[in-house]
Coordinates of C-alpha atoms and ligand atoms in Angstrom, one line a residue:
Chain A
M1 CA 26.0 8.2 14.8
N2 CA 24.0 10.2 17.3
S3 CA 20.5 11.5 16.8
I4 CA 19.1 14.1 19.1
F5 CA 16.8 11.4 20.3
E6 CA 19.7 9.2 21.2
A7 CA 21.3 12.1 23.1
Y8 CA 18.0 12.8 24.9
S9 CA 17.6 9.2 25.9
K10 CA 20.9 9.5 27.8
F11 CA 19.6 12.5 29.7
P12 CA 18.2 12.0 33.2
R13 CA 14.7 13.2 32.0
A14 CA 13.8 14.1 35.5
D15 CA 12.8 17.6 34.5
C16 CA 13.7 18.8 38.0
G17 CA 14.8 22.2 37.0
Y18 CA 18.0 22.2 39.1
C19 CA 20.1 23.3 36.2
G20 CA 17.9 26.4 35.7
N21 CA 16.1 25.0 32.7
P22 CA 12.4 24.2 32.7
S23 CA 13.0 20.7 31.3
C24 CA 15.7 18.3 30.3
I25 CA 14.9 18.9 26.6
T26 CA 15.7 22.6 27.1
A27 CA 18.8 21.7 28.9
L28 CA 19.8 19.4 26.1
R29 CA 19.2 22.1 23.5
R30 CA 21.3 24.5 25.5
Y31 CA 24.0 22.0 26.0
C32 CA 24.1 21.2 22.3
S33 CA 24.5 24.8 21.4
G34 CA 27.3 25.1 23.9
E35 CA 25.4 27.3 26.3
M36 CA 25.3 24.9 29.3
P37 CA 28.0 22.7 30.6
L38 CA 26.6 19.3 31.6
D39 CA 27.8 19.5 35.2
K40 CA 25.1 22.1 35.9
C41 CA 22.9 19.1 36.1
L42 CA 23.0 17.4 39.4
F43 CA 22.6 14.0 38.0
F44 CA 25.6 14.4 35.7
R45 CA 27.7 16.1 38.4
T46 CA 27.2 13.3 40.8
G47 CA 28.0 10.8 38.2
A48 CA 24.6 9.1 38.3
F49 CA 24.6 9.6 34.5
D50 CA 27.4 9.2 32.1
P51 CA 27.9 12.4 30.0
G52 CA 30.7 10.7 28.1
L53 CA 28.1 9.1 25.9
I54 CA 26.6 12.3 24.7
H55 CA 27.7 13.9 21.5
Y56 CA 26.4 16.8 19.7
P57 CA 23.9 15.4 17.1
A58 CA 25.4 15.5 13.6
A59 CA 24.3 18.5 11.6
R60 CA 21.8 17.6 8.9
D61 CA 23.2 17.1 5.4
S62 CA 21.8 20.1 3.7
P63 CA 19.4 22.4 5.5
S64 CA 16.7 23.1 2.9
K65 CA 16.9 26.5 1.4
P66 CA 13.9 28.7 2.0
G67 CA 11.4 28.1 -0.7
I68 CA 8.6 25.8 -1.9
S69 CA 8.9 22.6 -3.9
Y70 CA 6.5 19.8 -5.0
I71 CA 7.4 16.2 -4.6
N72 CA 5.6 13.2 -5.8
P73 CA 7.1 10.3 -4.0
C74 CA 5.0 7.5 -5.5
P75 CA 4.0 7.6 -9.1
S76 CA 1.3 5.0 -8.6
D77 CA -0.4 7.4 -6.1
A78 CA -1.2 10.1 -8.6
K79 CA -3.8 11.7 -6.4
M80 CA -1.2 12.8 -4.0
V81 CA 0.5 16.2 -4.2
T82 CA 3.2 16.7 -1.6
V83 CA 4.3 20.2 -1.0
E84 CA 7.5 21.0 0.9
V85 CA 8.0 24.4 2.3
S86 CA 11.2 25.6 4.0
L87 CA 10.9 28.6 6.3
A88 CA 14.4 28.2 7.7
S89 CA 16.7 31.2 7.7
G90 CA 20.2 31.8 9.0
M91 CA 18.7 33.3 12.1
H92 CA 17.3 30.0 13.2
A93 CA 20.4 28.0 12.6
K94 CA 21.2 27.5 16.2
H95 CA 18.0 26.5 17.9
G96 CA 15.9 25.6 14.9
Y97 CA 12.8 27.3 13.7
Y98 CA 10.2 25.7 15.9
D99 CA 10.5 25.2 19.6
M100 CA 8.9 21.8 19.9
I101 CA 9.0 21.9 23.7
S102 CA 6.8 24.9 23.9
L103 CA 4.6 23.5 21.2
D104 CA 4.2 20.3 23.1
R105 CA 3.8 21.7 26.6
I106 CA 1.7 24.8 25.9
F107 CA -0.1 24.5 22.6
G108 CA -0.3 20.8 22.0
R109 CA -3.2 20.3 24.4
F110 CA -5.4 22.9 22.7
I111 CA -5.2 21.3 19.3
P112 CA -6.4 17.8 19.4
S113 CA -5.2 16.8 16.0
L114 CA -1.7 18.0 16.8
K115 CA 1.0 15.5 17.9
V116 CA 4.4 16.7 19.0
S117 CA 7.6 14.9 19.6
P118 CA 10.2 17.1 21.2
S119 CA 12.7 14.3 21.1
L120 CA 12.4 13.8 17.4
G121 CA 11.8 17.5 16.6
I122 CA 8.6 16.8 14.7
A123 CA 5.0 17.9 14.9
R124 CA 2.3 16.3 13.0
I125 CA -1.3 17.3 12.3
E126 CA -3.6 15.0 10.5
H127 CA -7.2 15.8 9.4
D128 CA -9.4 14.9 6.5
G129 CA -6.8 12.4 5.3
R130 CA -4.2 15.1 4.8
A131 CA -1.1 15.2 6.9
I132 CA 1.0 18.2 7.8
M133 CA 4.4 17.7 9.3
A134 CA 6.5 20.4 10.7
F135 CA 10.2 19.8 11.5
K136 CA 12.1 21.8 14.0
E137 CA 14.5 23.2 11.4
G138 CA 11.6 25.0 9.7
R139 CA 10.6 22.5 7.1
M140 CA 6.9 21.8 6.6
L141 CA 5.4 19.1 4.5
I142 CA 1.8 19.0 3.3
R143 CA 1.0 15.5 2.1
R144 CA -1.9 14.5 0.1
A145 CA -3.1 18.0 -0.8
L146 CA -5.7 18.1 -3.5
G147 CA -3.8 20.6 -5.5
E148 CA -1.7 23.7 -5.2
E149 CA -4.5 25.9 -3.9
D150 CA -5.5 23.3 -1.3
A151 CA -1.8 23.0 -0.3
F152 CA -1.6 26.7 0.4
M153 CA -4.8 26.5 2.5
Q154 CA -3.4 23.7 4.5
L155 CA -0.1 25.5 4.9
S156 CA -1.5 28.8 6.1
R157 CA -3.8 27.0 8.5
A158 CA -0.9 25.0 10.0
M159 CA 1.3 28.0 10.3
R160 CA -1.4 29.8 12.2
Q161 CA -1.6 26.8 14.6
L162 CA 2.1 26.7 15.1
W163 CA 3.0 30.4 15.1
A164 CA 3.6 30.8 18.8
A165 CA 6.3 28.1 18.7
V166 CA 8.5 29.9 16.3
N167 CA 11.8 30.7 17.9
Chain B
M1 CA 33.2 -13.0 9.1
L2 CA 33.0 -9.6 7.4
N3 CA 34.7 -6.5 8.6
V4 CA 31.9 -3.9 8.4
E5 CA 34.0 -1.0 9.5
A6 CA 36.5 -1.6 6.7
I7 CA 33.8 -2.1 4.2
R8 CA 32.1 1.1 5.2
K9 CA 35.2 3.0 4.3
D10 CA 34.8 1.9 0.7
F11 CA 31.4 3.7 0.4
P12 CA 31.9 7.4 0.0
F13 CA 28.1 8.0 0.5
L14 CA 28.3 6.7 4.1
K15 CA 29.0 9.9 6.0
E16 CA 28.3 10.7 9.6
G17 CA 24.6 11.2 10.0
R18 CA 23.5 9.0 7.1
V19 CA 21.8 5.7 7.7
Y20 CA 21.1 4.1 4.4
L21 CA 18.4 1.4 4.7
D22 CA 17.1 1.4 1.1
S23 CA 19.4 -1.0 -0.7
T24 CA 16.5 -2.9 -2.0
A25 CA 15.7 0.0 -4.2
S26 CA 19.3 0.7 -5.1
S27 CA 22.5 -0.1 -3.3
L28 CA 25.4 2.2 -2.7
T29 CA 28.5 2.0 -4.9
P30 CA 32.0 1.5 -3.4
D31 CA 35.1 3.4 -4.4
P32 CA 36.9 0.5 -6.2
V33 CA 33.9 0.3 -8.6
I34 CA 33.8 4.0 -9.1
Q35 CA 37.6 4.0 -9.7
R36 CA 37.3 1.4 -12.4
M37 CA 34.8 3.6 -14.3
I38 CA 37.0 6.7 -13.9
E39 CA 39.9 4.7 -15.2
Y40 CA 37.9 4.0 -18.4
Y41 CA 37.1 7.7 -18.8
H42 CA 40.7 8.7 -18.1
D43 CA 42.7 6.0 -19.8
Y44 CA 40.9 4.2 -22.7
R45 CA 37.7 6.1 -23.4
A46 CA 36.8 4.6 -26.8
N47 CA 34.0 2.6 -28.3
V48 CA 34.1 -1.2 -28.2
G49 CA 34.2 -3.7 -30.9
R50 CA 34.9 -1.3 -33.7
G51 CA 38.2 0.5 -33.6
I52 CA 41.6 -0.9 -34.5
Y53 CA 43.6 1.5 -32.4
R54 CA 44.9 0.5 -28.9
A55 CA 42.4 2.4 -26.7
S56 CA 39.5 0.8 -28.5
Q57 CA 41.1 -2.6 -28.3
R58 CA 41.6 -2.1 -24.5
A59 CA 38.0 -0.9 -24.1
T60 CA 36.8 -4.0 -25.9
D61 CA 39.0 -6.2 -23.8
E62 CA 37.9 -4.6 -20.5
F63 CA 34.2 -4.8 -21.6
E64 CA 34.5 -8.4 -22.5
A65 CA 36.4 -9.2 -19.3
A66 CA 33.6 -7.6 -17.4
R67 CA 31.1 -9.8 -19.2
E68 CA 33.1 -12.8 -18.2
R69 CA 33.3 -11.7 -14.5
I70 CA 29.6 -11.0 -14.3
A71 CA 28.7 -14.3 -16.1
R72 CA 31.0 -16.2 -13.7
F73 CA 29.3 -14.4 -10.7
I74 CA 26.0 -16.0 -11.5
G75 CA 27.4 -19.3 -12.8
A76 CA 26.7 -18.6 -16.5
G77 CA 28.9 -19.0 -19.6
R78 CA 30.3 -15.8 -21.1
D79 CA 28.2 -16.2 -24.2
E80 CA 25.1 -16.6 -22.2
L81 CA 25.3 -13.2 -20.5
I82 CA 23.7 -10.2 -22.2
L83 CA 24.7 -6.8 -20.9
L84 CA 21.6 -4.6 -20.6
R85 CA 20.5 -1.6 -18.5
N86 CA 18.6 -3.3 -15.7
S87 CA 16.2 -6.1 -14.8
T88 CA 13.3 -4.3 -16.4
E89 CA 14.9 -4.2 -19.8
A90 CA 16.0 -7.8 -19.4
L91 CA 12.4 -9.0 -18.6
N92 CA 11.0 -6.9 -21.5
L93 CA 13.5 -8.7 -23.8
I94 CA 12.0 -12.0 -22.6
A95 CA 8.4 -10.9 -23.1
N96 CA 9.1 -9.7 -26.6
G97 CA 11.7 -12.2 -27.6
V98 CA 10.0 -15.5 -27.0
Q99 CA 7.8 -16.3 -30.0
F100 CA 4.5 -16.6 -28.2
K101 CA 1.4 -18.0 -29.9
R102 CA -2.2 -17.1 -29.1
G103 CA -3.4 -19.1 -26.2
D104 CA 0.0 -19.8 -24.8
R105 CA 0.0 -19.8 -21.0
V106 CA 2.3 -17.7 -18.9
V107 CA 2.4 -18.2 -15.2
L108 CA 3.4 -15.5 -12.7
T109 CA 3.0 -15.0 -9.0
I110 CA 1.2 -12.4 -7.0
Q111 CA 4.5 -11.2 -5.5
E112 CA 6.0 -9.9 -8.8
H113 CA 7.4 -6.5 -9.1
H114 CA 5.6 -4.3 -11.8
S115 CA 8.6 -5.0 -14.1
N116 CA 7.6 -8.7 -14.2
F117 CA 3.9 -8.0 -14.2
V118 CA 2.9 -5.3 -16.5
I119 CA 5.1 -6.7 -19.4
W120 CA 2.9 -9.8 -19.3
Q121 CA -0.3 -7.9 -19.1
R122 CA 0.8 -6.1 -22.3
A123 CA 1.9 -9.4 -23.9
K124 CA -1.5 -10.7 -23.1
E125 CA -3.1 -7.8 -25.0
R126 CA -0.7 -8.3 -27.9
F127 CA -0.4 -12.0 -28.3
G128 CA -3.5 -13.3 -26.5
L129 CA -1.7 -15.0 -23.8
D130 CA -3.5 -17.0 -21.1
L131 CA -2.0 -15.3 -18.0
R132 CA -2.2 -17.2 -14.6
I133 CA -1.2 -15.7 -11.3
V134 CA -0.3 -18.0 -8.5
N135 CA -1.2 -16.7 -5.0
S136 CA 0.8 -17.1 -1.8
D137 CA -0.5 -16.8 1.7
R138 CA -0.2 -13.5 3.6
Q139 CA 3.2 -14.2 4.9
G140 CA 4.4 -14.9 1.5
F141 CA 4.6 -18.7 1.4
F142 CA 3.5 -20.7 -1.6
N143 CA 1.9 -24.1 -1.9
L144 CA 3.7 -26.0 -4.6
S145 CA 0.4 -27.7 -5.6
D146 CA -0.9 -24.3 -6.7
F147 CA 2.0 -24.1 -9.2
E148 CA 1.3 -27.7 -10.2
A149 CA -2.3 -26.7 -11.0
A150 CA -1.4 -23.6 -12.9
I151 CA 1.4 -25.0 -15.0
D152 CA -0.1 -27.2 -17.7
G153 CA 1.0 -28.6 -21.1
K154 CA 0.1 -25.3 -22.8
T155 CA 2.4 -23.3 -20.5
R156 CA 5.1 -21.6 -22.5
L157 CA 6.8 -19.7 -19.7
V158 CA 6.9 -19.4 -15.9
S159 CA 8.3 -16.1 -14.8
I160 CA 8.9 -15.6 -11.1
A161 CA 10.9 -13.5 -8.7
H162 CA 13.7 -15.1 -6.8
V163 CA 13.1 -13.0 -3.7
S164 CA 10.1 -10.7 -3.1
N165 CA 11.1 -7.0 -2.9
V166 CA 8.3 -6.4 -0.4
L167 CA 8.0 -9.4 1.8
G168 CA 11.7 -10.5 1.7
V169 CA 10.5 -14.1 1.2
R170 CA 12.5 -16.5 -1.0
L171 CA 10.4 -18.1 -3.7
P172 CA 10.7 -21.8 -4.4
V173 CA 12.3 -21.2 -7.7
K174 CA 14.1 -24.5 -8.0
E175 CA 11.0 -26.6 -7.3
V176 CA 8.9 -24.5 -9.7
A177 CA 11.6 -24.7 -12.4
K178 CA 11.4 -28.5 -12.1
L179 CA 7.6 -28.5 -12.4
A180 CA 7.7 -26.2 -15.4
H181 CA 10.3 -28.2 -17.3
E182 CA 8.3 -31.4 -16.7
Q183 CA 5.5 -29.6 -18.6
G184 CA 7.9 -28.4 -21.4
S185 CA 7.7 -24.8 -20.2
L186 CA 10.5 -22.3 -20.1
V187 CA 11.5 -20.6 -16.8
A188 CA 12.5 -17.0 -16.3
V189 CA 13.7 -15.8 -12.9
D190 CA 13.7 -12.1 -11.8
G191 CA 16.8 -12.1 -9.7
A192 CA 16.9 -8.4 -8.9
Q193 CA 16.7 -9.1 -5.2
S194 CA 18.7 -12.3 -5.0
V195 CA 22.0 -11.8 -6.9
P196 CA 23.1 -8.9 -4.6
H197 CA 22.7 -10.9 -1.4
T198 CA 23.3 -14.6 -2.0
R199 CA 25.4 -16.9 -4.2
V200 CA 23.4 -17.6 -7.3
D201 CA 24.1 -20.3 -9.8
V202 CA 21.8 -20.3 -12.8
G203 CA 22.7 -23.9 -13.6
D204 CA 21.7 -25.1 -10.1
L205 CA 18.5 -23.1 -10.2
G206 CA 17.7 -24.7 -13.5
C207 CA 16.3 -21.6 -15.1
D208 CA 16.3 -20.6 -18.8
F209 CA 16.4 -16.9 -18.3
F210 CA 17.7 -14.9 -15.3
A211 CA 17.4 -11.1 -15.1
F212 CA 19.2 -8.8 -12.6
S213 CA 20.2 -5.2 -12.0
G214 CA 23.7 -4.0 -11.4
H215 CA 22.7 -0.9 -9.4
K216 CA 21.3 -3.2 -6.6
M217 CA 24.6 -5.1 -6.3
C218 CA 27.1 -2.3 -5.6
G219 CA 27.4 -1.5 -9.4
P220 CA 26.6 1.8 -11.1
T221 CA 23.2 2.6 -12.4
G222 CA 22.6 1.7 -16.1
A223 CA 24.1 -1.7 -16.1
G224 CA 22.4 -5.0 -15.6
G225 CA 22.3 -8.4 -17.2
L226 CA 20.2 -11.2 -18.6
F227 CA 21.2 -14.8 -18.8
I228 CA 19.7 -16.7 -21.7
R229 CA 20.7 -20.4 -21.9
G230 CA 23.0 -20.9 -24.8
D231 CA 20.9 -23.3 -26.9
L232 CA 17.9 -21.1 -26.4
Q233 CA 19.3 -18.0 -28.1
E234 CA 18.4 -19.3 -31.5
R235 CA 14.7 -19.0 -30.6
V236 CA 14.7 -15.8 -28.7
A237 CA 14.6 -12.6 -30.8
P238 CA 16.3 -9.4 -29.7
L239 CA 14.4 -6.4 -28.3
C240 CA 16.3 -3.9 -30.5
V241 CA 18.3 -4.5 -33.6
G242 CA 20.8 -2.2 -35.3
G243 CA 24.5 -1.6 -35.1
G244 CA 26.5 -4.3 -33.3
T245 CA 23.8 -6.9 -33.7
I246 CA 24.3 -8.0 -37.3
E247 CA 26.7 -10.2 -39.2
D248 CA 25.9 -9.0 -42.6
V249 CA 23.5 -6.5 -44.2
G250 CA 22.4 -6.0 -47.8
I251 CA 19.8 -3.9 -49.4
D252 CA 17.1 -6.5 -48.9
Y253 CA 18.4 -8.8 -46.1
Y254 CA 20.2 -8.8 -42.8
R255 CA 21.7 -11.6 -40.8
L256 CA 22.0 -11.4 -37.0
R257 CA 25.1 -12.3 -35.1
R258 CA 25.3 -15.2 -32.7
G259 CA 25.8 -15.0 -29.0
P260 CA 25.0 -12.1 -26.7
Y261 CA 25.9 -9.5 -29.4
K262 CA 22.7 -10.2 -31.1
Y263 CA 20.9 -8.6 -28.2
E264 CA 23.1 -5.7 -27.6
A265 CA 22.1 -3.1 -30.2
G266 CA 24.1 0.1 -30.4
T267 CA 26.9 1.3 -28.2
P268 CA 26.5 -0.4 -24.9
A269 CA 26.9 1.2 -21.4
I270 CA 30.7 0.6 -21.5
A271 CA 31.8 2.3 -18.3
E272 CA 28.8 1.0 -16.4
S273 CA 29.4 -2.6 -17.6
I274 CA 33.0 -2.4 -16.6
G275 CA 31.8 -1.0 -13.3
L276 CA 29.4 -3.9 -12.9
G277 CA 32.3 -6.3 -13.5
A278 CA 34.2 -4.6 -10.8
A279 CA 31.2 -4.8 -8.5
A280 CA 31.0 -8.6 -9.1
D281 CA 34.7 -8.8 -8.2
Y282 CA 34.2 -6.6 -5.1
L283 CA 31.3 -8.8 -3.8
S284 CA 33.3 -12.0 -4.6
S285 CA 36.3 -10.7 -2.8
I286 CA 34.2 -10.2 0.4
G287 CA 32.5 -13.5 -0.2
M288 CA 28.8 -14.0 -0.8
Q289 CA 28.5 -16.3 2.1
N290 CA 30.0 -13.7 4.4
I291 CA 27.5 -11.1 3.0
S292 CA 24.6 -13.5 3.6
D293 CA 25.7 -14.3 7.1
H294 CA 26.1 -10.6 7.9
E295 CA 22.7 -9.8 6.6
H296 CA 21.2 -12.6 8.5
A297 CA 22.7 -11.3 11.7
L298 CA 21.1 -7.9 11.0
T299 CA 17.8 -9.6 10.1
R300 CA 17.8 -11.5 13.4
R301 CA 18.4 -8.3 15.4
M302 CA 15.7 -6.5 13.4
M303 CA 13.1 -9.3 13.9
D304 CA 14.0 -9.6 17.6
R305 CA 13.6 -5.9 18.2
L306 CA 10.8 -4.7 15.9
P307 CA 8.1 -6.1 18.2
E308 CA 9.2 -3.5 20.7
V309 CA 7.6 -0.8 18.5
P310 CA 4.0 -0.2 19.6
G311 CA 1.3 -0.6 17.0
L312 CA 3.6 -2.1 14.3
N313 CA 2.3 -4.3 11.6
I314 CA 5.1 -6.2 10.0
Y315 CA 4.5 -8.1 6.7
G316 CA 6.2 -11.3 5.5
P317 CA 7.5 -14.3 7.3
P318 CA 7.8 -13.9 11.1
N319 CA 10.9 -16.1 11.3
A320 CA 14.2 -14.4 10.7
G321 CA 15.4 -17.6 9.1
D322 CA 12.8 -17.4 6.3
R323 CA 13.6 -13.9 5.1
A324 CA 16.1 -11.8 3.3
G325 CA 17.1 -8.4 4.8
I326 CA 13.9 -6.7 3.7
F327 CA 11.3 -5.4 6.2
S328 CA 8.0 -4.0 5.1
F329 CA 5.7 -2.6 7.8
N330 CA 3.2 0.0 8.8
V331 CA 2.9 2.0 12.0
Q332 CA -0.7 2.1 13.1
G333 CA -2.3 5.5 12.6
M334 CA 0.4 6.8 10.3
N335 CA 0.8 6.9 6.6
S336 CA 4.0 5.2 5.3
H337 CA 5.4 8.4 3.8
D338 CA 5.0 10.2 7.1
V339 CA 7.0 7.5 8.9
A340 CA 9.7 7.7 6.2
L341 CA 9.8 11.5 6.5
A342 CA 10.1 11.3 10.3
L343 CA 12.9 8.8 10.2
D344 CA 14.8 10.9 7.7
S345 CA 14.3 14.1 9.6
A346 CA 14.9 12.7 13.1
A347 CA 17.9 10.5 12.5
G348 CA 19.0 10.7 8.9
I349 CA 17.5 7.2 8.2
M350 CA 16.6 6.6 4.6
V351 CA 13.8 4.1 3.9
R352 CA 11.3 3.6 1.1
S353 CA 7.6 4.2 1.5
G354 CA 4.7 3.6 -0.8
H355 CA 3.9 0.6 -3.0
H356 CA 7.4 -0.6 -3.9
C357 CA 6.3 -1.2 -7.5
A358 CA 4.2 -4.2 -6.4
L359 CA 0.6 -2.9 -6.4
P360 CA -1.0 -6.3 -7.0
L361 CA 0.8 -7.7 -3.9
M362 CA 0.0 -4.6 -1.8
K363 CA -3.7 -4.6 -2.8
E364 CA -4.6 -8.2 -3.1
L365 CA -2.4 -10.0 -0.6
L366 CA -1.7 -7.5 2.1
G367 CA -4.8 -5.3 1.6
V368 CA -2.8 -2.1 2.2
A369 CA -3.5 -0.1 -1.0
E370 CA -2.1 3.0 0.8
G371 CA 1.4 1.4 0.9
S372 CA 3.9 0.5 3.5
V373 CA 7.3 1.5 4.8
R374 CA 10.2 -0.7 3.7
A375 CA 13.6 -0.8 5.3
S376 CA 16.4 -3.1 4.0
V377 CA 19.9 -4.0 4.9
Y378 CA 23.0 -4.8 3.0
L379 CA 26.7 -5.6 3.6
Y380 CA 27.5 -2.0 4.8
N381 CA 24.8 -1.8 7.5
T382 CA 25.6 -2.3 11.1
L383 CA 23.8 -3.7 14.2
S384 CA 24.0 -0.2 15.8
E385 CA 22.2 1.2 12.7
V386 CA 19.5 -1.4 13.2
D387 CA 19.2 -0.4 16.8
L388 CA 19.0 3.3 16.0
F389 CA 16.4 2.5 13.4
V390 CA 14.2 0.6 15.9
D391 CA 14.7 3.2 18.7
T392 CA 13.7 6.0 16.4
L393 CA 10.8 4.1 15.0
S394 CA 9.6 3.4 18.6
E395 CA 9.8 7.1 19.4
I396 CA 7.8 7.9 16.3
A397 CA 5.2 5.4 17.2
K398 CA 5.0 6.6 20.7
T399 CA 4.9 10.3 20.1
I400 CA 3.4 11.3 16.7
A401 CA 1.4 8.2 15.5
Ligands
PLP1 C1 12.1 -8.0 -7.7 C2 12.4 -6.8 -8.6 N1 12.3 -7.0 -9.9 C3 12.6 -6.0 -10.8 C4 13.0 -4.7 -10.3 C5 13.3 -3.7 -11.3 O1 14.7 -3.4 -11.3 P1 15.2 -2.2 -12.3 O2 14.5 -1.0 -11.8 O3 16.6 -2.2 -12.0 O4 14.9 -2.6 -13.7 C6 13.2 -4.5 -9.0 C7 13.6 -3.2 -8.4 O5 13.0 -2.7 -7.5 C8 12.8 -5.6 -8.1 O6 12.9 -5.4 -6.8
SF4_2 S1 19.1 19.4 36.3 FE1 19.4 17.6 35.0 S2 17.6 16.4 35.3 FE2 17.2 18.5 36.1 S3 16.2 19.5 34.4 FE3 18.3 20.0 34.3 S4 19.1 18.4 32.9 FE4 17.2 17.7 33.6

């Protein structure tokens, strides 16, 4: 069992750029998609870190098909409408839909309500009690929307905030 | 000792990339149990108790053998075990089967699942019951004197959970049963969260009713049971009547059968009950003590490591020794559903979020009307899954909370 987080935790996380990538996360992504051998990293090459522990993170069960669906996770919280949207397409299968590193490094700081976790592949925006979560594979969740119309409002707003991080 | 790796191979759901931490809601089902049900559909798919041909005879035999296995599993006699769908149906049977009079007192606790709460609120409306709720402290511990005060001579029934599905705390069922019997009251136990995890003996508990669900103990969905003490069955009416429940019927009369059949109207869940029998065997062959010990080791690791997570509020007893493998918590600044979504998305970890069908507890005792996250462990979970869970949760708390 290896999550991308677990793999990342085994990276040097020095962000030194020696391997030609701007950060260890980018290096991890390129390693995972088979584009970078680990010995490009000086830390791994010199044996300071043990690459034997790193596996490619297991593919997710079922990448959600593009489309929109409504879920109501808790029947006793009737006020809550949760809308799930999947923007994923075959094109993004390799690197995912959102580039969470760019999102974190470049855009995160301009949107105070935006929190990004490149290691988990999740971005979260919370305001007015509503939460929007964007997952790197292109899934977005709008939780606690007031109804369908509100959900679409939230969605288009979030998509505008995150557009520049689309791969 | 229990060999987790061997056990995990029995559960086809456990594939690479899936970490199932929601056994409190429903457990997984192992292959030996599924095979027994497939065997029924392939080899002797017939109704029980009616046909004279061999397949029907075999179905009847297997169904009754399952009843016997399940009964033995909880220390009941075979005639004391009624095969139903789940705990909820079993508890409804009690609430509707005991002949209550206006003013009868029924005592519950604040920790009850909706299935052992709403039925009594409705019974109060219908029969004019005097409903008393015994409170615990915030960690989930009770003061026996509160039960003493609530259970009086007019108390007809005390209905309490064996283990809380939110706090993971064990309720003092034995002591309460003793108090209740001293006052001439009946005792019902909601064993949905205990039977799957510890050795239960209804005789030792001293209860009159004991309800449980098969789908939480490696059985299939749609099969569960209710123990009703043999000599009590005379006085407890069935929830449904019809085919299978009667001894004789005429134009203007009917006579109910004796024993569990009186409560099992219509064609029962045959395959599922046979599957539940196989689940009881499966758990017994591993050994309930081994299962408890394994869960305790996971619980210790969880309680040792959870404090690493920044801003975590964990509910229930702080001591690993006082709790079953159920962990309810909140991450500061994050809704429980968001935490659950993040765990699933980042590491394939499945946990429950929301109210866990225990709104009175969430609102009154914990003061978290918005709900909590709940992770729970069972025999097929491993220490490295617990570690991955805590690591991922830490990362969530540090980055997106
Ligand atoms: C303590 C308790 N009682 C009753 C139930 C209801 O079980 P079922 O849904 O199988 O009827 C549950 C299930 O979550 C439970 O945890
Ligand atoms: S060389 Fe190694 S440490 Fe430096 S950025 Fe690349 S992966 Fe990270």
